[in-house]
Short mmCIF file of C-alpha atoms in Angstrom, two decimals:
data_model
loop_
_atom_site.label_atom_id
_atom_site.label_comp_id
_atom_site.label_asym_id
_atom_site.label_seq_id
_atom_site.Cartn_x
_atom_site.Cartn_y
_atom_site.Cartn_z
CA MET A 1 16.52 15.88 17.73
CA THR A 2 19.40 16.67 20.08
CA ASP A 3 20.88 13.11 19.87
CA PRO A 4 19.81 11.44 16.70
CA LEU A 5 20.77 8.16 15.19
CA PRO A 6 23.62 8.25 12.79
CA THR A 7 22.74 9.35 9.16
CA TYR A 8 24.54 8.36 6.04
CA PRO A 9 24.60 11.13 3.37
CA VAL A 10 23.68 9.92 -0.07
CA ALA A 11 25.31 11.52 -3.02
CA SER A 12 23.48 9.65 -5.77
CA ALA A 13 21.32 6.54 -6.58
CA GLN A 14 21.18 4.24 -9.62
CA GLY A 15 19.34 1.08 -10.13
CA VAL A 16 19.49 -1.03 -6.94
CA HIS A 17 22.34 0.98 -5.47
CA LEU A 18 22.85 4.03 -3.14
CA THR A 19 26.05 5.80 -3.38
CA LEU A 20 27.23 7.64 -0.16
CA ASN A 21 29.20 10.84 -0.15
CA ASP A 22 32.32 8.87 0.78
CA GLY A 23 31.92 6.75 -2.23
CA ARG A 24 30.68 3.65 -0.72
CA GLN A 25 27.86 1.83 -2.57
CA LEU A 26 25.05 0.23 -0.71
CA ILE A 27 22.43 -2.26 -2.03
CA ASP A 28 19.08 -0.65 -1.22
CA GLY A 29 17.01 -3.32 0.46
CA MET A 30 14.24 -0.95 1.50
CA SER A 31 13.14 0.58 -1.89
CA SER A 32 13.05 3.89 0.04
CA TRP A 33 10.39 2.79 2.35
CA TRP A 34 8.91 0.42 -0.21
CA ALA A 35 8.14 3.03 -2.84
CA ALA A 36 11.01 2.73 -5.44
CA VAL A 37 9.81 -0.47 -6.98
CA HIS A 38 11.64 0.09 -10.26
CA GLY A 39 14.89 1.30 -8.59
CA TYR A 40 16.58 4.71 -9.04
CA ARG A 41 16.96 6.94 -12.26
CA HIS A 42 15.11 4.77 -14.48
CA ALA A 43 15.20 6.32 -17.90
CA VAL A 44 11.49 6.18 -18.54
CA LEU A 45 10.53 7.79 -15.30
CA ASP A 46 13.24 10.49 -15.60
CA ALA A 47 11.97 11.36 -19.23
CA ALA A 48 8.36 11.63 -18.07
CA MET A 49 9.25 14.15 -15.39
CA LYS A 50 11.49 16.07 -17.80
CA LYS A 51 8.93 16.10 -20.58
CA GLN A 52 6.22 17.34 -18.07
CA LEU A 53 8.50 20.15 -16.89
CA GLU A 54 9.75 21.19 -20.25
CA GLU A 55 6.48 20.87 -22.29
CA SER A 56 3.76 21.86 -19.89
CA MET A 57 4.06 22.83 -16.13
CA SER A 58 5.14 21.69 -12.67
CA HIS A 59 1.94 22.51 -10.88
CA VAL A 60 -1.43 24.19 -11.16
CA MET A 61 -4.38 23.99 -8.63
CA PHE A 62 -6.64 21.08 -9.04
CA GLY A 63 -9.75 23.05 -8.07
CA GLY A 64 -11.83 24.45 -10.93
CA LEU A 65 -8.91 23.40 -13.19
CA THR A 66 -7.74 20.16 -14.51
CA HIS A 67 -4.91 18.79 -16.62
CA ARG A 68 -4.13 15.71 -18.87
CA PRO A 69 -1.71 13.89 -16.44
CA GLY A 70 -4.28 13.90 -13.61
CA VAL A 71 -7.14 12.83 -15.89
CA GLU A 72 -5.01 9.94 -17.62
CA LEU A 73 -3.74 8.69 -14.30
CA ALA A 74 -7.31 8.58 -13.02
CA GLY A 75 -8.43 6.52 -15.96
CA ARG A 76 -5.49 4.27 -15.60
CA LEU A 77 -5.97 3.71 -11.93
CA LEU A 78 -9.56 2.78 -12.41
CA GLN A 79 -8.67 0.30 -15.03
CA LEU A 80 -6.12 -1.30 -12.80
CA VAL A 81 -7.98 -1.43 -9.56
CA ASN A 82 -11.00 -2.84 -11.29
CA GLY A 83 -8.93 -5.69 -12.84
CA ASP A 84 -9.27 -4.25 -16.40
CA ILE A 85 -5.71 -5.33 -17.29
CA ILE A 86 -6.53 -5.86 -20.94
CA ASN A 87 -7.35 -2.12 -21.45
CA ALA A 88 -4.63 -0.84 -19.05
CA THR A 89 -1.90 -1.08 -21.50
CA THR A 90 0.60 1.81 -22.72
CA SER A 91 -0.69 1.40 -26.19
CA THR A 92 -4.32 2.19 -25.02
CA THR A 93 -3.01 5.48 -23.38
CA ASP A 94 -0.85 6.43 -26.30
CA GLU A 95 -3.66 5.97 -28.78
CA ILE A 96 -5.97 8.11 -26.64
CA SER A 97 -3.42 10.70 -25.90
CA SER A 98 -2.34 11.10 -29.58
CA ASN A 99 -5.82 11.52 -30.70
CA THR A 100 -6.51 14.87 -29.13
CA THR A 101 -8.59 16.66 -31.96
CA ASP A 102 -11.95 16.04 -33.30
CA GLU A 103 -12.94 15.73 -36.96
CA GLU A 104 -12.76 19.40 -37.49
CA GLY A 105 -9.35 19.76 -35.80
CA ARG A 106 -10.47 21.27 -32.63
CA SER A 107 -8.74 20.26 -29.40
CA THR A 108 -10.60 17.77 -27.34
CA ASP A 109 -10.74 18.39 -23.59
CA ASP A 110 -9.50 16.15 -20.81
CA GLY A 111 -13.03 14.98 -19.96
CA ASP A 112 -13.15 13.41 -23.56
CA VAL A 113 -9.88 11.55 -22.74
CA LEU A 114 -11.20 10.12 -19.40
CA GLU A 115 -14.39 9.22 -21.27
CA ARG A 116 -12.60 7.19 -23.91
CA MET A 117 -10.43 5.48 -21.37
CA MET A 118 -13.61 4.43 -19.61
CA GLU A 119 -15.56 3.06 -22.49
CA HIS A 120 -15.35 -0.40 -20.92
CA SER A 121 -16.23 0.60 -17.43
CA ASN A 122 -19.86 -0.35 -17.08
CA SER A 123 -19.08 -3.20 -14.81
CA TYR A 124 -16.40 -1.28 -12.77
CA HIS A 125 -16.82 -1.44 -8.93
CA PHE A 126 -14.65 1.68 -8.36
CA THR A 127 -15.45 4.74 -10.30
CA LYS A 128 -13.97 7.71 -8.56
CA VAL A 129 -10.48 8.97 -7.74
CA PHE A 130 -9.51 11.58 -5.19
CA TYR A 131 -5.80 12.81 -5.08
CA SER A 132 -3.95 13.87 -2.12
CA ASP A 133 -0.35 14.60 -1.00
CA SER A 134 0.64 11.34 0.45
CA GLY A 135 -0.40 7.80 1.67
CA SER A 136 -1.16 8.94 5.10
CA VAL A 137 -3.43 11.81 3.87
CA SER A 138 -5.21 9.22 1.51
CA VAL A 139 -6.23 7.41 4.72
CA GLU A 140 -7.39 10.73 6.14
CA VAL A 141 -9.51 11.32 3.04
CA ALA A 142 -10.82 7.83 3.30
CA MET A 143 -11.93 8.31 6.78
CA LYS A 144 -13.59 11.64 6.02
CA MET A 145 -15.30 10.18 3.04
CA ALA A 146 -16.87 7.46 5.33
CA LEU A 147 -17.91 9.91 7.92
CA GLN A 148 -19.38 12.38 5.43
CA TYR A 149 -21.24 9.58 3.67
CA TRP A 150 -22.94 8.45 6.83
CA PHE A 151 -23.63 12.07 8.01
CA THR A 152 -25.12 13.03 4.65
CA LEU A 153 -27.47 9.93 4.70
CA HIS A 154 -28.49 10.73 8.23
CA GLN A 155 -29.15 14.30 7.43
CA ARG A 156 -31.15 13.35 4.24
CA ASN A 157 -33.17 10.70 6.20
CA ASN A 158 -33.94 13.23 8.79
CA SER A 159 -35.09 15.79 6.31
CA THR A 160 -33.07 18.68 7.62
CA THR A 161 -30.84 21.25 6.10
CA SER A 162 -29.03 22.25 9.20
CA HIS A 163 -25.55 20.87 9.19
CA ASP A 164 -24.65 22.10 12.67
CA SER A 165 -27.73 20.57 14.34
CA ASN A 166 -27.56 17.31 12.60
CA ALA A 167 -23.90 16.52 12.87
CA SER A 168 -23.92 15.68 16.50
CA ASN A 169 -26.95 13.17 16.04
CA CYS A 170 -25.04 10.99 13.49
CA THR A 171 -23.89 7.92 15.44
CA LYS A 172 -21.77 6.25 12.88
CA THR A 173 -18.60 8.04 13.70
CA LYS A 174 -16.24 5.25 14.93
CA PHE A 175 -13.76 3.07 13.02
CA LEU A 176 -13.01 -0.60 13.65
CA SER A 177 -9.41 -1.73 12.90
CA LEU A 178 -6.95 -4.57 13.63
CA ARG A 179 -4.37 -4.40 16.41
CA ASN A 180 -0.85 -4.25 15.18
CA GLY A 181 -1.98 -2.00 12.27
CA TYR A 182 -0.19 1.02 10.88
CA HIS A 183 -1.96 3.52 8.70
CA GLY A 184 -0.03 6.74 8.81
CA ASP A 185 1.23 9.49 11.26
CA THR A 186 -1.47 12.09 10.73
CA PHE A 187 -4.08 12.56 13.62
CA GLY A 188 -6.87 10.58 11.97
CA ALA A 189 -4.61 7.81 10.72
CA MET A 190 -2.89 7.56 14.12
CA SER A 191 -6.29 6.96 15.79
CA ILE A 192 -6.60 3.62 13.80
CA CYS A 193 -3.19 2.49 14.47
CA ASP A 194 -2.47 0.03 17.35
CA PRO A 195 -3.19 2.07 20.51
CA VAL A 196 -0.93 0.02 22.58
CA ASN A 197 1.82 -1.49 20.72
CA GLY A 198 2.04 1.17 18.00
CA MET A 199 4.34 4.19 17.77
CA HIS A 200 1.75 6.70 18.69
CA SER A 201 0.91 5.89 22.22
CA MET A 202 2.12 9.26 23.62
CA PHE A 203 -0.81 10.82 21.68
CA SER A 204 -3.46 8.54 22.82
CA GLY A 205 -5.23 11.16 25.18
CA MET A 206 -5.58 13.45 22.24
CA LEU A 207 -6.70 11.03 19.56
CA ALA A 208 -10.34 9.82 18.78
CA GLN A 209 -11.00 6.58 20.58
CA GLN A 210 -11.71 3.86 18.04
CA LEU A 211 -12.43 0.07 18.23
CA PHE A 212 -9.96 -2.65 17.73
CA VAL A 213 -10.02 -6.43 17.45
CA PRO A 214 -6.79 -8.65 17.71
CA SER A 215 -4.96 -9.34 14.47
CA PRO A 216 -4.54 -12.87 13.20
CA SER A 217 -1.79 -14.63 15.26
CA GLY A 218 -0.27 -16.16 12.03
CA PRO A 219 -0.46 -16.56 8.47
CA LYS A 220 -2.83 -19.61 8.28
CA LEU A 221 -6.64 -19.55 8.38
CA GLU A 222 -6.81 -21.24 11.80
CA ASP A 223 -4.72 -18.27 13.15
CA ALA A 224 -7.54 -15.97 12.16
CA ILE A 225 -10.56 -17.72 13.92
CA ASP A 226 -10.20 -15.52 17.02
CA THR A 227 -9.99 -12.32 14.93
CA LEU A 228 -13.11 -13.24 12.97
CA GLN A 229 -15.07 -14.11 15.90
CA GLN A 230 -14.20 -10.92 17.67
CA MET A 231 -14.85 -8.80 14.47
CA GLU A 232 -18.40 -10.46 14.19
CA GLN A 233 -19.20 -9.80 17.85
CA MET A 234 -17.89 -6.18 17.71
CA LEU A 235 -20.01 -5.46 14.65
CA GLN A 236 -23.05 -7.12 16.15
CA ARG A 237 -22.68 -4.89 19.35
CA HIS A 238 -21.62 -1.56 17.41
CA SER A 239 -22.68 -1.48 14.02
CA GLY A 240 -24.72 1.50 14.67
CA LYS A 241 -21.59 3.35 15.80
CA VAL A 242 -19.19 2.03 13.22
CA ALA A 243 -18.60 4.00 9.86
CA ALA A 244 -15.88 1.83 8.55
CA VAL A 245 -13.62 -1.19 9.06
CA VAL A 246 -10.11 -0.21 8.21
CA MET A 247 -7.51 -2.88 7.22
CA GLU A 248 -4.00 -3.47 5.62
CA PRO A 249 -4.92 -6.50 3.57
CA ILE A 250 -2.73 -9.60 3.87
CA VAL A 251 0.25 -7.78 5.19
CA GLN A 252 0.48 -5.55 8.38
CA GLY A 253 3.52 -3.21 7.43
CA ALA A 254 5.16 -1.05 9.99
CA GLY A 255 2.96 -2.67 12.81
CA GLY A 256 5.18 -5.81 12.58
CA MET A 257 5.34 -7.09 9.05
CA LYS A 258 2.86 -9.83 9.70
CA PHE A 259 0.87 -11.76 7.27
CA TYR A 260 -2.51 -13.22 7.37
CA HIS A 261 -4.87 -15.36 5.40
CA PRO A 262 -7.03 -13.93 2.64
CA THR A 263 -10.24 -15.55 3.77
CA VAL A 264 -10.02 -12.92 6.44
CA LEU A 265 -10.87 -10.23 3.77
CA ARG A 266 -13.64 -12.22 2.46
CA ARG A 267 -15.39 -12.72 5.72
CA VAL A 268 -14.92 -9.19 6.88
CA ARG A 269 -16.38 -8.04 3.52
CA GLU A 270 -19.31 -10.12 4.39
CA LEU A 271 -19.71 -8.93 7.92
CA CYS A 272 -19.47 -5.29 6.77
CA ASP A 273 -22.31 -5.95 4.31
CA GLU A 274 -24.40 -7.72 6.91
CA HIS A 275 -24.09 -4.86 9.41
CA ASN A 276 -24.23 -1.89 6.99
CA VAL A 277 -20.59 -0.86 7.56
CA LEU A 278 -18.19 0.44 4.97
CA LEU A 279 -14.89 -1.37 4.30
CA ILE A 280 -11.48 0.60 3.65
CA PHE A 281 -8.38 -1.15 2.49
CA ASP A 282 -5.05 0.47 3.02
CA GLU A 283 -2.93 -0.74 0.18
CA ILE A 284 -0.36 2.04 0.53
CA ALA A 285 2.56 -0.42 1.28
CA THR A 286 1.01 -3.53 -0.66
CA GLY A 287 -0.28 -1.98 -3.82
CA PHE A 288 1.31 -2.47 -7.21
CA GLY A 289 2.80 -5.98 -6.97
CA ARG A 290 4.61 -6.11 -3.74
CA THR A 291 2.91 -9.35 -2.44
CA GLY A 292 2.90 -11.11 -5.76
CA THR A 293 -0.59 -9.96 -7.00
CA LEU A 294 -1.14 -6.30 -8.25
CA PHE A 295 -3.12 -5.54 -5.09
CA ALA A 296 -3.05 -7.61 -1.89
CA GLY A 297 -6.90 -7.65 -1.81
CA TRP A 298 -6.66 -9.80 -4.96
CA GLN A 299 -4.94 -12.59 -3.04
CA ASN A 300 -6.92 -15.85 -2.71
CA GLU A 301 -6.38 -19.36 -1.34
CA LYS A 302 -4.32 -20.28 -4.55
CA SER A 303 -2.28 -17.33 -5.06
CA TYR A 304 -1.42 -16.87 -1.07
CA ARG A 305 1.56 -18.99 -0.29
CA PRO A 306 3.74 -17.35 2.46
CA TRP A 307 6.94 -19.07 3.57
CA SER A 308 7.78 -19.38 7.21
CA SER A 309 10.73 -21.02 9.19
CA LEU A 310 8.17 -21.98 11.61
CA ASP A 311 6.12 -24.01 9.19
CA GLU A 312 7.39 -27.37 8.23
CA SER A 313 5.01 -27.73 5.27
CA SER A 314 6.61 -24.79 3.68
CA ASN A 315 8.19 -25.73 0.35
CA ASP A 316 11.87 -25.92 -0.39
CA ALA A 317 13.09 -22.66 -1.82
CA ASP A 318 14.20 -24.30 -5.12
CA GLU A 319 10.73 -25.71 -5.67
CA TYR A 320 8.78 -22.65 -4.34
CA SER A 321 6.82 -20.36 -6.71
CA SER A 322 3.60 -18.49 -6.54
CA THR A 323 0.70 -19.72 -8.68
CA ASP A 324 -0.61 -17.70 -11.75
CA ASN A 325 -1.57 -14.35 -10.18
CA LYS A 326 -3.40 -13.24 -13.30
CA GLN A 327 -6.29 -15.30 -11.95
CA GLN A 328 -8.71 -13.00 -9.95
CA SER A 329 -11.15 -15.36 -8.45
CA GLY A 330 -11.94 -14.49 -4.93
CA VAL A 331 -11.03 -10.76 -5.27
CA VAL A 332 -12.28 -8.80 -2.37
CA TYR A 333 -13.41 -5.16 -3.28
CA PRO A 334 -13.57 -2.62 -0.51
CA ASP A 335 -15.78 0.50 -0.52
CA ILE A 336 -12.64 2.68 -0.25
CA LEU A 337 -9.05 1.93 -1.41
CA CYS A 338 -6.04 3.92 -0.33
CA LEU A 339 -2.82 4.00 -2.45
CA GLY A 340 0.55 5.76 -2.18
CA LYS A 341 4.33 4.75 -2.05
CA ALA A 342 4.79 2.84 -5.19
CA LEU A 343 2.21 4.78 -7.04
CA THR A 344 4.87 7.11 -8.47
CA GLY A 345 7.70 4.62 -8.38
CA GLY A 346 9.22 6.54 -5.50
CA TYR A 347 9.78 9.68 -7.57
CA MET A 348 7.33 12.07 -5.95
CA THR A 349 4.87 12.03 -3.01
CA LEU A 350 1.32 11.31 -4.11
CA GLY A 351 -1.70 9.52 -2.71
CA ALA A 352 -4.92 8.36 -4.12
CA THR A 353 -8.21 7.47 -2.51
CA ILE A 354 -10.50 5.52 -4.69
CA THR A 355 -14.15 4.74 -4.14
CA THR A 356 -17.51 3.92 -5.75
CA ASP A 357 -20.63 5.46 -7.14
CA LYS A 358 -22.41 4.62 -4.07
CA LEU A 359 -20.32 6.77 -1.94
CA ALA A 360 -20.05 9.58 -4.41
CA HIS A 361 -23.73 9.71 -4.71
CA GLY A 362 -24.23 9.48 -0.98
CA ILE A 363 -22.14 12.43 -0.37
CA SER A 364 -23.07 14.64 -3.27
CA ASP A 365 -26.62 13.91 -4.47
CA SER A 366 -28.21 16.61 -2.29
CA GLY A 367 -25.78 19.16 -3.42
CA GLY A 368 -22.96 18.12 -0.93
CA VAL A 369 -19.22 18.59 -1.73
CA PHE A 370 -16.57 16.41 -0.19
CA MET A 371 -14.88 18.53 2.43
CA HIS A 372 -11.07 18.22 1.46
CA GLY A 373 -8.91 20.06 -0.82
CA PRO A 374 -5.14 19.68 -0.54
CA THR A 375 -2.99 22.47 -2.08
CA PHE A 376 -0.91 20.10 -4.10
CA MET A 377 -3.49 17.46 -5.01
CA GLY A 378 -3.15 16.25 -8.54
CA ASN A 379 0.16 17.76 -8.82
CA PRO A 380 0.98 17.45 -12.66
CA LEU A 381 4.50 16.33 -12.09
CA ALA A 382 3.61 13.58 -9.68
CA CYS A 383 0.75 12.48 -11.99
CA SER A 384 2.95 12.29 -15.03
CA VAL A 385 5.52 10.12 -13.26
CA ALA A 386 2.90 8.00 -11.78
CA LEU A 387 1.36 7.27 -15.07
CA ALA A 388 4.76 6.33 -16.47
CA SER A 389 5.39 4.16 -13.53
CA LEU A 390 2.15 2.32 -13.86
CA ASN A 391 2.74 1.94 -17.75
CA LEU A 392 6.24 0.59 -16.99
CA LEU A 393 5.06 -1.91 -14.41
CA MET A 394 2.21 -3.33 -16.50
CA ASP A 395 4.54 -3.51 -19.62
CA SER A 396 7.14 -5.33 -17.69
CA PRO A 397 7.26 -9.11 -16.46
CA TRP A 398 6.63 -7.90 -12.97
CA GLN A 399 5.00 -11.10 -11.80
CA GLU A 400 7.86 -13.23 -12.82
CA ARG A 401 10.32 -10.77 -11.10
CA VAL A 402 8.42 -10.84 -7.87
CA GLN A 403 8.38 -14.59 -7.86
CA SER A 404 12.26 -14.50 -8.63
CA VAL A 405 12.79 -12.08 -5.80
CA GLU A 406 10.55 -14.29 -3.51
CA LYS A 407 12.52 -17.50 -4.24
CA SER A 408 15.77 -15.67 -3.71
CA LEU A 409 14.60 -14.30 -0.33
CA ILE A 410 13.65 -17.73 0.87
CA ARG A 411 16.94 -19.26 -0.38
CA HIS A 412 19.13 -16.47 1.32
CA LEU A 413 17.13 -15.48 4.44
CA SER A 414 16.20 -19.06 5.43
CA PRO A 415 19.63 -19.85 7.02
CA LEU A 416 18.78 -17.16 9.54
CA ALA A 417 16.55 -19.68 11.13
CA ASP A 418 19.60 -21.69 12.35
CA LEU A 419 20.42 -18.84 14.72
CA SER A 420 17.36 -19.97 16.77
CA SER A 421 18.61 -18.56 20.03
CA LYS A 422 18.32 -15.03 18.40
CA VAL A 423 15.86 -15.39 15.56
CA ARG A 424 12.15 -16.18 16.37
CA GLU A 425 11.03 -16.61 12.67
CA VAL A 426 12.04 -15.95 9.16
CA ARG A 427 9.04 -15.29 6.81
CA VAL A 428 8.69 -14.24 3.11
CA LEU A 429 5.70 -13.13 0.90
CA GLY A 430 6.27 -11.98 -2.63
CA ALA A 431 9.03 -9.29 -2.48
CA ILE A 432 8.88 -9.03 1.35
CA GLY A 433 11.36 -10.71 3.45
CA VAL A 434 11.29 -10.59 7.41
CA CYS A 435 13.64 -11.79 10.12
CA GLU A 436 11.89 -11.52 13.45
CA LEU A 437 14.05 -11.57 16.51
CA HIS A 438 13.28 -12.81 19.99
CA LYS A 439 14.31 -9.58 21.60
CA GLU A 440 13.51 -5.99 20.61
CA LEU A 441 16.34 -3.79 19.58
CA ASP A 442 16.88 -0.74 21.71
CA ARG A 443 18.03 2.58 20.29
CA ASP A 444 21.78 1.73 20.35
CA GLY A 445 21.22 -1.68 19.18
CA MET A 446 19.39 -0.34 16.15
CA ALA A 447 22.28 2.18 15.41
CA ARG A 448 24.88 -0.59 15.93
CA VAL A 449 22.96 -3.10 13.50
CA GLN A 450 22.61 -0.33 10.86
CA ARG A 451 26.33 0.63 11.13
CA MET A 452 27.19 -2.98 10.62
CA LEU A 453 25.00 -3.48 7.63
CA VAL A 454 26.27 -0.28 6.00
CA LYS A 455 29.75 -1.71 6.42
CA GLU A 456 28.77 -4.82 4.65
CA GLY A 457 27.34 -2.75 1.79
CA VAL A 458 23.56 -3.09 2.44
CA TRP A 459 20.93 -0.46 3.45
CA LEU A 460 18.18 -1.79 5.68
CA ARG A 461 16.15 0.08 8.32
CA PRO A 462 15.76 -2.17 11.44
CA PHE A 463 12.99 -1.39 13.92
CA GLY A 464 11.76 -3.30 17.06
CA LYS A 465 12.36 -6.96 16.60
CA LEU A 466 12.52 -6.81 12.83
CA LEU A 467 15.27 -6.80 10.27
CA TYR A 468 13.29 -6.89 6.95
CA THR A 469 13.76 -6.25 3.34
CA MET A 470 11.49 -4.86 0.58
CA PRO A 471 13.90 -4.53 -2.30
CA PRO A 472 13.08 -2.89 -5.64
CA PHE A 473 11.56 -5.99 -7.31
CA ASN A 474 10.83 -4.48 -10.63
CA CYS A 475 14.32 -2.92 -11.24
CA GLU A 476 15.80 -4.39 -14.54
CA GLY A 477 19.23 -4.49 -12.71
CA MET A 478 17.93 -6.48 -9.77
CA ARG A 479 19.87 -9.80 -9.43
CA GLU A 480 19.87 -12.80 -7.20
CA GLU A 481 23.40 -11.73 -6.09
CA HIS A 482 21.92 -8.55 -4.62
CA VAL A 483 19.35 -10.54 -2.49
CA GLU A 484 22.19 -13.05 -1.53
CA LYS A 485 24.31 -10.02 -0.22
CA ILE A 486 21.42 -8.89 1.78
CA GLY A 487 20.83 -12.15 3.22
CA ASP A 488 24.48 -12.86 3.94
CA SER A 489 24.87 -9.48 5.60
CA VAL A 490 21.95 -9.97 7.76
CA TYR A 491 23.09 -13.38 8.82
CA LYS A 492 26.49 -11.97 9.77
CA VAL A 493 25.15 -9.09 11.70
CA VAL A 494 22.71 -11.16 13.68
CA SER A 495 25.24 -13.89 14.38
CA GLU A 496 27.56 -11.13 15.90
CA MET A 497 24.77 -9.57 18.00
#
């Protein structure tokens, strides 16, 4: 860029703080784009990476070769995404990892490790994990999985072995998504982001043309009626063309930080089943606790309690708390699940696309191979720190911490609603706090707001009409005073705009 926005050189990071080169300390209200859920330089995660480097390797190709961090992480992910929380404990992994020889002292292979981790997996919905470089690429992988699944079934049903002659005849090549969605910056992912209000409109002429329905207008069930009606109509008309519906469950992230009711997920699942269409959940931003449940797709009518300054029925901050999120009634499982961001605790880039036996057999039963192979897929360093991060999360009181951050966000962001001439709405769900302005910030406005926030000792990344925060909720050093500082700083900045 010839005229970039101001940048602030960072010398170090520790806990919830960033230290700039000039010595100023900032409270990180962004978790490095929502990834560093445990904060920075956590001793457990540092040790995991150091051990992997010193005792094993930094990288080896994940084609024809495998390694223990990748295998153990796959097992742990399958336990977690299937809700097998009892078996997804550090002690389980430690026991399996330590028992690496058979009765004659011979080393067991990594397949044995995964088999033992999956001893209780007979009822699992998800059974397959595919690693990639990042969250955006995990979405690309999910889209390719869906397309290759339908192409392979079409080819098999038409009893032909000619890939070239059959590919153009498979009609299920479109994706259906919600407007205001965001799924990444690579070409396939861009095509399912909002084509009008998103950040990729300049590429519209080059992207595959997909199908869209309006996103829910608000967080309540009645706000989603039009969405569900149009989703049903679209699938009735185009089910023969649609490979999959792609959604960010409950929270639309970079497309506007909007919340919507979990009944939408359940009804869309039903519609996909009725019309023979796959369902893909993009949990890159919401996965691993951010909304108050381990995955946003686990939200139900009891656990889902967003707070809004526009809703007079919202509880007082001092009385507000989420219900017991261990309850999983109403969980909606997609056919494909995309994960990233917090997967490694913000330490390294890694994506995971998780799917079912149904899709795996659909693609591979006739000798097919899934057509994707990133150079750094399953990177051992990334897998080792991801495994450590998931263990750390599950061994911590993360639910109580999310609830505590949620209460603090409501308490310290709600005063912004008094600035009604500038603020349209303040909303909170889990460890997500949003201040939506009436007017969009232009380039100079964003630079000015960011400069003022840095002066106050807070790091946020405003965009469009939004000043929002997603702090490192599972950081042991996270305190209410940090959230209070964020809220007070945003209030001061907005009042002076």
